[in-house]
Short mmCIF file of C-alpha atoms in Angstrom, two decimals:
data_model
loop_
_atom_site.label_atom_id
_atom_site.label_comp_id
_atom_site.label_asym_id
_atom_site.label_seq_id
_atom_site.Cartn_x
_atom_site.Cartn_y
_atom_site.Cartn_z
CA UNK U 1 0.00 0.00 0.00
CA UNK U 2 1.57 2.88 -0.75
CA UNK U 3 1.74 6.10 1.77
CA UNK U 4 0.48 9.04 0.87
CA UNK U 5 2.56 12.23 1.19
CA UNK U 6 1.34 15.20 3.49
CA UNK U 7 2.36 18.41 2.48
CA UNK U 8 4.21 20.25 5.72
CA UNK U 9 2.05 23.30 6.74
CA UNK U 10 3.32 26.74 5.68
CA UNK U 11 5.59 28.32 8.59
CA UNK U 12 3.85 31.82 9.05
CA UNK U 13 5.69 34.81 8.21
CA UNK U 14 7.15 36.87 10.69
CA UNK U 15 6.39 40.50 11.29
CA UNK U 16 10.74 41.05 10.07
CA UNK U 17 10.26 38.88 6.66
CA UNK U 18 7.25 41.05 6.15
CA UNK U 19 8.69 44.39 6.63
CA UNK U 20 11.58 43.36 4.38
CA UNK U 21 9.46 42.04 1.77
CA UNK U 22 7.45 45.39 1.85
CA UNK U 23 10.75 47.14 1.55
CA UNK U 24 11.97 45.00 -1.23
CA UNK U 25 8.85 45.89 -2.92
CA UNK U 26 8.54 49.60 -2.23
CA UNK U 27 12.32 49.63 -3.63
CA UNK U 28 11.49 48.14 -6.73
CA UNK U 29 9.01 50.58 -7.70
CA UNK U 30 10.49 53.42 -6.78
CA UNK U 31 13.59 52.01 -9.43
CA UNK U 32 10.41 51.55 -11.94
CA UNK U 33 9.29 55.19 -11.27
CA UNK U 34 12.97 56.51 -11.51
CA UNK U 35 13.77 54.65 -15.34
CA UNK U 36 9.95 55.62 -16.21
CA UNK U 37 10.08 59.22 -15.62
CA UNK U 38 13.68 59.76 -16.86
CA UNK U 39 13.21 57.67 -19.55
CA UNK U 40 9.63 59.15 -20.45
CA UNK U 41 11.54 62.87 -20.62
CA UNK U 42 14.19 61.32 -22.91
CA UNK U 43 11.40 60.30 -25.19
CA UNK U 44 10.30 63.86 -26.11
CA UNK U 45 13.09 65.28 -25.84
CA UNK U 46 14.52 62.94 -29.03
CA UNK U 47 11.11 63.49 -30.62
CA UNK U 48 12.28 67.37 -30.56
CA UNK U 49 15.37 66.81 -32.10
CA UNK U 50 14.30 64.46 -35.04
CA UNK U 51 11.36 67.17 -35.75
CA UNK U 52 13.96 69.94 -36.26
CA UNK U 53 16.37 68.07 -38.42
CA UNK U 54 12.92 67.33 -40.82
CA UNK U 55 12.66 63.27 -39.64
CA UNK U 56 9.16 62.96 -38.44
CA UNK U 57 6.09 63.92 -40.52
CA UNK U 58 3.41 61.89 -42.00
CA UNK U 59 4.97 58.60 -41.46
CA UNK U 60 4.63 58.82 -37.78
CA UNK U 61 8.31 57.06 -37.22
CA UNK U 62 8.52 58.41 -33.99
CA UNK U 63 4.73 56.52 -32.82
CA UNK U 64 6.33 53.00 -34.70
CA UNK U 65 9.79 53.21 -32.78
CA UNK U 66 7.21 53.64 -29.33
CA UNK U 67 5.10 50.37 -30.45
CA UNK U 68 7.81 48.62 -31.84
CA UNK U 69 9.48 48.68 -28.19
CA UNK U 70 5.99 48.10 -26.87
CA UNK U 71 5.70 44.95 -28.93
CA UNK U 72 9.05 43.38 -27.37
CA UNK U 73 8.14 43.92 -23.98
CA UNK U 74 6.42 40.54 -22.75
CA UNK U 75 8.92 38.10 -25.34
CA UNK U 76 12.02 40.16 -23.87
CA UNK U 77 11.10 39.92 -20.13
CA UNK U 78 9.75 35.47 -20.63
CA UNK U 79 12.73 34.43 -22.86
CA UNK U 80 15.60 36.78 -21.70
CA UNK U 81 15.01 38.07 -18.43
CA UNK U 82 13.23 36.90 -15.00
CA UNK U 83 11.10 34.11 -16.30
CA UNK U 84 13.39 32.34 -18.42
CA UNK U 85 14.28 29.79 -16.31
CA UNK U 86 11.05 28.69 -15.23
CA UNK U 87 10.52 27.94 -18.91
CA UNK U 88 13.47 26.08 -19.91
CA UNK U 89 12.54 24.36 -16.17
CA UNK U 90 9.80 23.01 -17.72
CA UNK U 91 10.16 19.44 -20.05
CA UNK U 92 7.25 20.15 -22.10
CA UNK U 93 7.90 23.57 -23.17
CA UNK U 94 8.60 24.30 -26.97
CA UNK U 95 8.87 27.16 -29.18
CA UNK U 96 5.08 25.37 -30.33
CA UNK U 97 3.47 25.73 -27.36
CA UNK U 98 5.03 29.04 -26.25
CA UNK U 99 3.35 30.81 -29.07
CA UNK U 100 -0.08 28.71 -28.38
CA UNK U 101 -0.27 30.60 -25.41
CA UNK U 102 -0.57 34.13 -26.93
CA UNK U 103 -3.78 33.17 -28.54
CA UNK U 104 -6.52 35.39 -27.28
CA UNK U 105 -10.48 34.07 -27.61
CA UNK U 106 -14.15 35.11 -26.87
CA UNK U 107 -14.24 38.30 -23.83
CA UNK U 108 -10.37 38.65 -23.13
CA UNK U 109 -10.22 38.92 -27.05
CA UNK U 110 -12.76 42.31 -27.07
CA UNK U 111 -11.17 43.75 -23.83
CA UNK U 112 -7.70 43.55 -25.42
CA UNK U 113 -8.79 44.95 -28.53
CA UNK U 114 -10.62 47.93 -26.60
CA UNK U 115 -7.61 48.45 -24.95
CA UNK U 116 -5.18 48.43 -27.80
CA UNK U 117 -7.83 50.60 -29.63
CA UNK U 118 -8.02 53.42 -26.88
CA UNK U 119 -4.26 53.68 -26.39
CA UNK U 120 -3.56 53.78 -30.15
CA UNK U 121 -5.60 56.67 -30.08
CA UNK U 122 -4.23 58.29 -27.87
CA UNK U 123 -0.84 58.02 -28.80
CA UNK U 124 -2.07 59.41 -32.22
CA UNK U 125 -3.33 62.40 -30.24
CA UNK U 126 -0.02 63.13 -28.08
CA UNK U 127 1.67 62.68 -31.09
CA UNK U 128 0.22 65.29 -32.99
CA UNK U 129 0.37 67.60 -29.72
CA UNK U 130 3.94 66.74 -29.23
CA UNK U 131 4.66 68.46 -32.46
CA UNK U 132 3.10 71.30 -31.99
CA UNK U 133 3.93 72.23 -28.51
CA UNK U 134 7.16 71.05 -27.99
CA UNK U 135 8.75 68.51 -25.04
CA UNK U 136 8.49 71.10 -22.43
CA UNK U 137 5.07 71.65 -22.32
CA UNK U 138 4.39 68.39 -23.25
CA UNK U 139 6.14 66.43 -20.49
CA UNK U 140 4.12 68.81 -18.02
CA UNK U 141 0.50 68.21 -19.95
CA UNK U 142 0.65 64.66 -20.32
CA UNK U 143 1.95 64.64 -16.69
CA UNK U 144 -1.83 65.35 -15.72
CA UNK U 145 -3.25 62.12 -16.65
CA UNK U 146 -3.22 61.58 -12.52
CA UNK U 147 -7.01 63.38 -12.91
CA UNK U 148 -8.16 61.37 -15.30
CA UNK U 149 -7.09 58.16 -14.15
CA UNK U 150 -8.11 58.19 -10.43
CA UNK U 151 -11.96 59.59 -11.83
CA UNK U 152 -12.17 57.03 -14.49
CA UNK U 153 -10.56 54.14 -11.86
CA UNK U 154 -13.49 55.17 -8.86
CA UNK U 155 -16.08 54.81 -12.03
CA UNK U 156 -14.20 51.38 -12.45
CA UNK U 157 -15.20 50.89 -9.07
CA UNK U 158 -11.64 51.68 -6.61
CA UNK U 159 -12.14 53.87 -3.97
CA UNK U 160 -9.97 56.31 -2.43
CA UNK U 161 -9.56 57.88 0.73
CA UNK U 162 -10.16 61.56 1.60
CA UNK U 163 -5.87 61.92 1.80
CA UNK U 164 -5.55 60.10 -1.50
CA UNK U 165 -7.88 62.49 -3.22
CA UNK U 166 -6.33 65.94 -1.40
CA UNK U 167 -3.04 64.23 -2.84
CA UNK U 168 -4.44 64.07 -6.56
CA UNK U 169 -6.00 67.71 -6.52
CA UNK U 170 -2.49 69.13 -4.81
CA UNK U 171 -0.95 67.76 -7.79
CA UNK U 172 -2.81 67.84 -10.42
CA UNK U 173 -3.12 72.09 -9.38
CA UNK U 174 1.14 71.94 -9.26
CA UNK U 175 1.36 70.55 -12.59
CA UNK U 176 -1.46 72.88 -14.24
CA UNK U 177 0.18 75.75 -12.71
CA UNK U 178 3.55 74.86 -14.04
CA UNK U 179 1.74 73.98 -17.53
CA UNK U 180 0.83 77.87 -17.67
CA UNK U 181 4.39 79.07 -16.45
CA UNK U 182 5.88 76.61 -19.63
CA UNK U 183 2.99 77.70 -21.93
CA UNK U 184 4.36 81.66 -21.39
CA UNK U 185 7.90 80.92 -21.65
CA UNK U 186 7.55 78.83 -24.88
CA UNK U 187 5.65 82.06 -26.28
CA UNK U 188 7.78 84.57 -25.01
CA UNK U 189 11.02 82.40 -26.29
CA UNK U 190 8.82 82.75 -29.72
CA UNK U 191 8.70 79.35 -30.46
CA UNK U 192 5.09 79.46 -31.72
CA UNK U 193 1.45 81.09 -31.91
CA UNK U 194 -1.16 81.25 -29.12
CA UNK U 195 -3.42 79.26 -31.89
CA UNK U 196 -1.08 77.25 -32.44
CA UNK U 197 -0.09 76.45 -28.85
CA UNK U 198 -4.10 76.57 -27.81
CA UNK U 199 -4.46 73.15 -30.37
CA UNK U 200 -1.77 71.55 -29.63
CA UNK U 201 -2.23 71.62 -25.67
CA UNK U 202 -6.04 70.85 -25.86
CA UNK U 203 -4.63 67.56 -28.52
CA UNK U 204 -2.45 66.21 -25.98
CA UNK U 205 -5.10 66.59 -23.15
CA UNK U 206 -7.08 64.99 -24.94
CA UNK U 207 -4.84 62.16 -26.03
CA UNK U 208 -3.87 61.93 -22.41
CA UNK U 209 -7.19 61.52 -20.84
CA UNK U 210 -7.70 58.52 -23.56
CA UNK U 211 -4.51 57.30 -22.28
CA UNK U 212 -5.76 57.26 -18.95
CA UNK U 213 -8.76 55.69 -19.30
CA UNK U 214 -6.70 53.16 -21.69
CA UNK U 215 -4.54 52.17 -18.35
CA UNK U 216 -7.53 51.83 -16.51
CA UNK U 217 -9.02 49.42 -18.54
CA UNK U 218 -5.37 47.54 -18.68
CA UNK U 219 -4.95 47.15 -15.07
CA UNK U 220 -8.56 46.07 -14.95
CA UNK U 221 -7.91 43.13 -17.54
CA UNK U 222 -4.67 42.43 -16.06
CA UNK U 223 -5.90 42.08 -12.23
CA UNK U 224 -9.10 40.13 -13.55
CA UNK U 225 -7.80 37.59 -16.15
CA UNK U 226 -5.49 35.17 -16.62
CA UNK U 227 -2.92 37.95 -18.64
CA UNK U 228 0.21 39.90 -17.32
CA UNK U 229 0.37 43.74 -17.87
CA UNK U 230 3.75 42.69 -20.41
CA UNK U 231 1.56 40.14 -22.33
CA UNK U 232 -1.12 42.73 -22.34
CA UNK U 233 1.80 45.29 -23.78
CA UNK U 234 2.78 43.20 -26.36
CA UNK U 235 -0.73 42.63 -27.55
CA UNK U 236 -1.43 45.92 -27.54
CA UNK U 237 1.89 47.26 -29.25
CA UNK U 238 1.88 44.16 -31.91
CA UNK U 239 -1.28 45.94 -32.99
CA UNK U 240 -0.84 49.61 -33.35
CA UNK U 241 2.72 48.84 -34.61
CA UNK U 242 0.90 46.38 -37.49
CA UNK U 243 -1.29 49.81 -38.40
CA UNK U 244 1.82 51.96 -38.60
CA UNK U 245 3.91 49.74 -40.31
CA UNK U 246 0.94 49.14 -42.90
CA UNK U 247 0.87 52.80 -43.33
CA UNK U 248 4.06 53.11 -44.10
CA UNK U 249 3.80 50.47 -46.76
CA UNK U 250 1.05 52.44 -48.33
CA UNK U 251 3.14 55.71 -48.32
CA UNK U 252 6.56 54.18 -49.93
CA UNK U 253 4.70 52.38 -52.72
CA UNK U 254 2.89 55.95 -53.03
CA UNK U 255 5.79 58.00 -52.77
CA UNK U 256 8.60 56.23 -53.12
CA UNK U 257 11.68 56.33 -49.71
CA UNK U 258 13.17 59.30 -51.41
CA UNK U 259 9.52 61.55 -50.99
CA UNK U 260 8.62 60.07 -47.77
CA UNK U 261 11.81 60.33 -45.88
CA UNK U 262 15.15 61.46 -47.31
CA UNK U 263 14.23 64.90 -49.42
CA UNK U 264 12.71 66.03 -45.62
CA UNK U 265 15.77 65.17 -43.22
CA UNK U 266 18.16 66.97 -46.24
CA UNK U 267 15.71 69.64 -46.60
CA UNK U 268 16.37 70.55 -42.76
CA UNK U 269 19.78 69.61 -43.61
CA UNK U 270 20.34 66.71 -41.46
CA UNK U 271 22.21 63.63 -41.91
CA UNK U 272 20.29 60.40 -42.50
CA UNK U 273 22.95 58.50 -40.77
CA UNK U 274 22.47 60.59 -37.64
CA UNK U 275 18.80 60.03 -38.03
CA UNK U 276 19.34 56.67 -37.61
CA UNK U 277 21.07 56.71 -34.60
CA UNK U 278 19.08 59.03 -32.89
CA UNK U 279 16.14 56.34 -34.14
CA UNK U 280 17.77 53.74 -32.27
CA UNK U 281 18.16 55.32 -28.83
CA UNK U 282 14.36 56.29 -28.97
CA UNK U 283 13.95 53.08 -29.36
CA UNK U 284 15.51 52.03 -26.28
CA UNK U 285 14.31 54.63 -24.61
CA UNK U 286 10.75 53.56 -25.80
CA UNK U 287 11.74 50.00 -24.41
CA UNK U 288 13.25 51.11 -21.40
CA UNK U 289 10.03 53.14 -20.49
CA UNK U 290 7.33 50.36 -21.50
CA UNK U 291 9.14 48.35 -19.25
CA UNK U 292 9.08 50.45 -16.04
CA UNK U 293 5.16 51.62 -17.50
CA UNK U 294 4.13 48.13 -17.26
CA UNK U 295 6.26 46.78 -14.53
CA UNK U 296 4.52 49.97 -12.40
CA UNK U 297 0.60 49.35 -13.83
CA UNK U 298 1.56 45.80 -12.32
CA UNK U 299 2.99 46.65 -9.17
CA UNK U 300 1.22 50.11 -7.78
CA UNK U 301 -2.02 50.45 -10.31
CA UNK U 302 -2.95 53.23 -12.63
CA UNK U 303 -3.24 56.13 -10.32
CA UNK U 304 0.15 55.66 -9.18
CA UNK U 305 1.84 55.36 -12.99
CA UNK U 306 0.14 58.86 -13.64
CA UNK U 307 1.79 60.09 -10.64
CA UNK U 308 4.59 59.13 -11.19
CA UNK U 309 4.80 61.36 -14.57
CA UNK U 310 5.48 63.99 -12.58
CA UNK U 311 9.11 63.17 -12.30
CA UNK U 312 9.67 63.79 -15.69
CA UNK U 313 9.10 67.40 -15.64
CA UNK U 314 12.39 67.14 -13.13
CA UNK U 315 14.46 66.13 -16.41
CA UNK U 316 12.94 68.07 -18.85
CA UNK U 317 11.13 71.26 -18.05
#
């Protein structure tokens, strides 16, 4: 007869392994915070320069290097970072099964496609501000999604104390107040129109309150299905970055490579070759900043990842 194995009981965790567990923790996304918000002012800021030397226009190159990186978040992380282990751990795993698992049916399928469809949006619509306004005013603007995303997460059903809320309104009112103050000195510095500035700022509050209410919906699919935040970032970024790329493909058998991207960069008299570089650390910077986005939608919730843009206005305005 053979005996049957009884599991030992879980030794309960001390108040010490708790603390230090809740430090480990609070560590790690204050790191996440740090590489989002620096990395989330480098974005712009390379935006900026590619606009000047005549490298971003109608082929949105900047928007396909962001969901490009986007798209490489969840394969990065499972085959050469944290979790790759635990899958070459396993005997059954194969390159067969692996991609099994991304396929998405039925009620997670709609939710992901909402999702991918209201961020694509409104990175269309921060985009198009970006451009206008510049990576001052944009870093501060887009840094006021904390508004929309703690309204649209208590409609989602969270609920928030009294302190929470006087913490959202203190600064949401810094970073509006700062918004005017980098709204005057782009004018003064005469770097554009009040029409001009007026379109561009209501474009990217727009886009950002999408965005918000995008990373709501995430962290609600995340928490209440069987899909990481980086899965859902790769879903979502495989997506928009099919549209763009289509697009493109449209616009060079329209125009031809020469039309659609060289004759602008040497009109501004820039150098292709720098372009190309300056495309590649975007890139990373793009990765770098999904990363910490996700790794902090994950970790604190959506409220928290607004907050935390914020710090960027520390590294660019």
């Amino acid at each position: 007869m053979q005996r049957q194995r009884t599991k030992p009981e879980e030794e309960p965790t001390s108040p010490k392994a708790t603390a230090k567990t809740n430090r480990s923790r609070h560590v790690h996304v204050a790191l996440c915070a740090l590489a989002y918000a620096a990395s989330g002012a480098l974005q712009p800021t390379l935006v900026d320069w590619l606009r000047s030397n005549g490298a971003t226009g109608v082929a949105m190159l900047p928007m396909l290097a962001n969901t490009l990186a986007v798209a490489c978040v969840a394969p990065l992380r499972e085959l050469l970072l944290s979790e790759k282990r635990s899958y070459i751990d396993r005997q059954q795993w194969s390159w067969v099964s692996y991609i099994k698992s991304w396929r998405l049916k039925g009620k997670l399928l709609r939710r992901v496609a909402f999702v991918a469809f209201l961020d694509f949006l409104a990175n269309v619509l921060v985009m198009i501000g970006l451009l206008f306004v510049g990576a001052g005013v944009y870093a501060v603007l887009f840094s006021s999604g904390v508004a929309f995303a703690a309204l649209f997460s208590t409609v989602n059903g969270k609920r928030y104390s009294l302190r929470q809320w006087c913490g959202v309104a203190l600064a949401t009112l810094g970073m509006a107040l700062n918004g005017l103050a980098s709204v005057e000195d782009a004018l003064d510095a005469g770097h554009g129109a009040l029409g001009r500035f007026e379109l561009g700022a209501g474009v990217i509050l727009g886009g950002t309150a999408l965005h918000s209410l995008s990373l709501v919906c995430a962290e609600s699919v995340s928490a209440g299905e069987e899909l990481t935040s980086f899965r859902l970032a790769t879903y979502v970024g495989g997506v928009e970055a099919s549209v763009l790329l289509a697009h493109n493909v449209v616009l060079l058998l329209a125009r031809g490579a020469d039309k659609l991207y060289l004759r602008h960069i040497l009109k501004h008299q820039g150098d292709p070759t720098t372009v190309f570089i300056v495309y590649v650390a975007l890139w990373f910077a793009d990765l770098c900043h999904a990363l910490a986005h996700y790794a902090l939608l994950a970790g604190a919730g959506a409220v928290a990842l607004t907050l935390s843009r914020g710090g960027q206005m520390l590294f660019v305005v």
